[in-house]
Amino acid sequence: MEEIKIYTKTGDNGTTSLFSGKRIPKYDIRIKAYGSIDELNAWLGLIRDSSDFDYAKSTLVKIQKQLMVVASQLAIESQNDFPENLVPIQRDEVRFLEQEIDLLTERLLPLKNFVIPGGHMLVSYTHLARSVCRRTERYITELDHQESLSPCIIAYVNRLSDYLFTLSRIFALDLDIKEIKWKGN
């Protein structure tokens, strides 16, 4: 078996390849969109590795796998190029996040103010992931404005940021960290 090298040198000119083989600039909105998914996925791995809470670990692995699918969907220009071994994000995955949010929310007091991130590294990591998720959503909606994407991708990423916010609050609760509420000046 021939060894595959990690470096190809094909990106040295500032371009990268899509699944189709088409080369585009690394600053293209499509690359920003799926690059942000990659960053978000790394944050979720850090959260999972930093957490002792089983309720989060299995959910985060499932989300990380789905983010790989989302990144794949964003790396193609045509559904004809979509890998046969993957199923595009479906509405069921959005519903899964909604169910997870609902389960976590049952344990929380109603929120009437904004929350200042912090109090524990795990809470802060989760807020950072939420922020990256929101940036990712902005890139994806910008790409969608240029060419129509599956509405499930946008809904999934939007719901994921809601899940991460709720998860940060649950972590604070379970770690007995007092949330700092922002009530204005």
mmCIF file of C-alpha atoms in Angstrom, residues 7-89:
data_model
loop_
_atom_site.group_PDB
_atom_site.id
_atom_site.type_symbol
_atom_site.label_atom_id
_atom_site.label_comp_id
_atom_site.label_asym_id
_atom_site.label_seq_id
_atom_site.Cartn_x
_atom_site.Cartn_y
_atom_site.Cartn_z
ATOM 1 C CA TYR A 7 1.150 17.690 2.332
ATOM 2 C CA THR A 8 0.336 18.061 -1.344
ATOM 3 C CA LYS A 9 1.856 21.492 -2.063
ATOM 4 C CA THR A 10 -1.159 22.213 -4.285
ATOM 5 C CA GLY A 11 -2.360 24.927 -1.903
ATOM 6 C CA ASP A 12 0.890 26.856 -1.975
ATOM 7 C CA ASN A 13 -0.616 29.262 -4.509
ATOM 8 C CA GLY A 14 -3.518 30.197 -2.199
ATOM 9 C CA THR A 15 -6.113 27.873 -3.703
ATOM 10 C CA THR A 16 -7.765 24.680 -2.537
ATOM 11 C CA SER A 17 -9.862 21.946 -4.147
ATOM 12 C CA LEU A 18 -13.534 21.212 -3.787
ATOM 13 C CA PHE A 19 -14.815 17.622 -4.023
ATOM 14 C CA SER A 20 -15.251 18.120 -7.766
ATOM 15 C CA GLY A 21 -11.562 18.960 -8.135
ATOM 16 C CA LYS A 22 -12.307 22.590 -9.002
ATOM 17 C CA ARG A 23 -9.728 24.936 -7.455
ATOM 18 C CA ILE A 24 -10.915 28.065 -5.683
ATOM 19 C CA PRO A 25 -9.210 30.737 -3.548
ATOM 20 C CA LYS A 26 -8.782 29.860 0.126
ATOM 21 C CA TYR A 27 -10.547 33.117 1.021
ATOM 22 C CA ASP A 28 -13.732 32.072 -0.837
ATOM 23 C CA ILE A 29 -16.882 32.204 1.303
ATOM 24 C CA ARG A 30 -17.393 28.461 0.764
ATOM 25 C CA ILE A 31 -13.976 27.764 2.311
ATOM 26 C CA LYS A 32 -14.721 30.161 5.178
ATOM 27 C CA ALA A 33 -18.002 28.325 5.789
ATOM 28 C CA TYR A 34 -16.639 24.802 5.960
ATOM 29 C CA GLY A 35 -13.407 25.976 7.572
ATOM 30 C CA SER A 36 -15.480 27.440 10.394
ATOM 31 C CA ILE A 37 -17.266 24.102 10.703
ATOM 32 C CA ASP A 38 -13.841 22.512 11.175
ATOM 33 C CA GLU A 39 -12.964 25.051 13.879
ATOM 34 C CA LEU A 40 -16.305 24.499 15.593
ATOM 35 C CA ASN A 41 -15.779 20.738 15.499
ATOM 36 C CA ALA A 42 -12.395 21.173 17.210
ATOM 37 C CA TRP A 43 -14.013 23.260 19.961
ATOM 38 C CA LEU A 44 -16.638 20.566 20.490
ATOM 39 C CA GLY A 45 -13.854 18.011 20.857
ATOM 40 C CA LEU A 46 -12.211 20.201 23.489
ATOM 41 C CA ILE A 47 -15.505 20.574 25.358
ATOM 42 C CA ARG A 48 -16.089 16.815 25.215
ATOM 43 C CA ASP A 49 -12.555 16.098 26.440
ATOM 44 C CA SER A 50 -12.919 18.657 29.246
ATOM 45 C CA SER A 51 -16.286 17.403 30.467
ATOM 46 C CA ASP A 52 -17.032 14.686 32.997
ATOM 47 C CA PHE A 53 -20.740 14.804 32.142
ATOM 48 C CA ASP A 54 -21.919 11.758 30.215
ATOM 49 C CA TYR A 55 -25.062 13.573 29.014
ATOM 50 C CA ALA A 56 -22.814 15.868 26.979
ATOM 51 C CA LYS A 57 -20.209 13.428 25.672
ATOM 52 C CA SER A 58 -22.414 11.192 23.528
ATOM 53 C CA THR A 59 -24.434 14.131 22.205
ATOM 54 C CA LEU A 60 -21.268 16.023 21.284
ATOM 55 C CA VAL A 61 -19.842 13.030 19.385
ATOM 56 C CA LYS A 62 -23.086 12.746 17.415
ATOM 57 C CA ILE A 63 -22.963 16.476 16.651
ATOM 58 C CA GLN A 64 -19.304 16.262 15.616
ATOM 59 C CA LYS A 65 -20.149 13.496 13.148
ATOM 60 C CA GLN A 66 -23.006 15.564 11.739
ATOM 61 C CA LEU A 67 -20.707 18.569 11.393
ATOM 62 C CA MET A 68 -18.463 16.439 9.183
ATOM 63 C CA VAL A 69 -21.504 15.869 6.959
ATOM 64 C CA VAL A 70 -22.312 19.595 6.942
ATOM 65 C CA ALA A 71 -18.711 20.401 5.978
ATOM 66 C CA SER A 72 -18.946 17.842 3.177
ATOM 67 C CA GLN A 73 -22.175 19.422 1.932
ATOM 68 C CA LEU A 74 -20.518 22.829 1.928
ATOM 69 C CA ALA A 75 -17.479 21.512 0.044
ATOM 70 C CA ILE A 76 -19.527 20.539 -2.996
ATOM 71 C CA GLU A 77 -21.028 22.698 -5.691
ATOM 72 C CA SER A 78 -23.515 20.115 -6.916
ATOM 73 C CA GLN A 79 -25.463 17.377 -5.164
ATOM 74 C CA ASN A 80 -24.107 15.116 -7.920
ATOM 75 C CA ASP A 81 -20.678 15.446 -6.278
ATOM 76 C CA PHE A 82 -21.926 14.404 -2.811
ATOM 77 C CA PRO A 83 -20.135 11.280 -1.540
ATOM 78 C CA GLU A 84 -22.261 8.145 -1.815
ATOM 79 C CA ASN A 85 -21.376 7.031 1.725
ATOM 80 C CA LEU A 86 -22.952 10.144 3.308
ATOM 81 C CA VAL A 87 -26.546 11.241 3.797
ATOM 82 C CA PRO A 88 -27.053 15.037 3.740
ATOM 83 C CA ILE A 89 -28.310 16.689 6.933
#
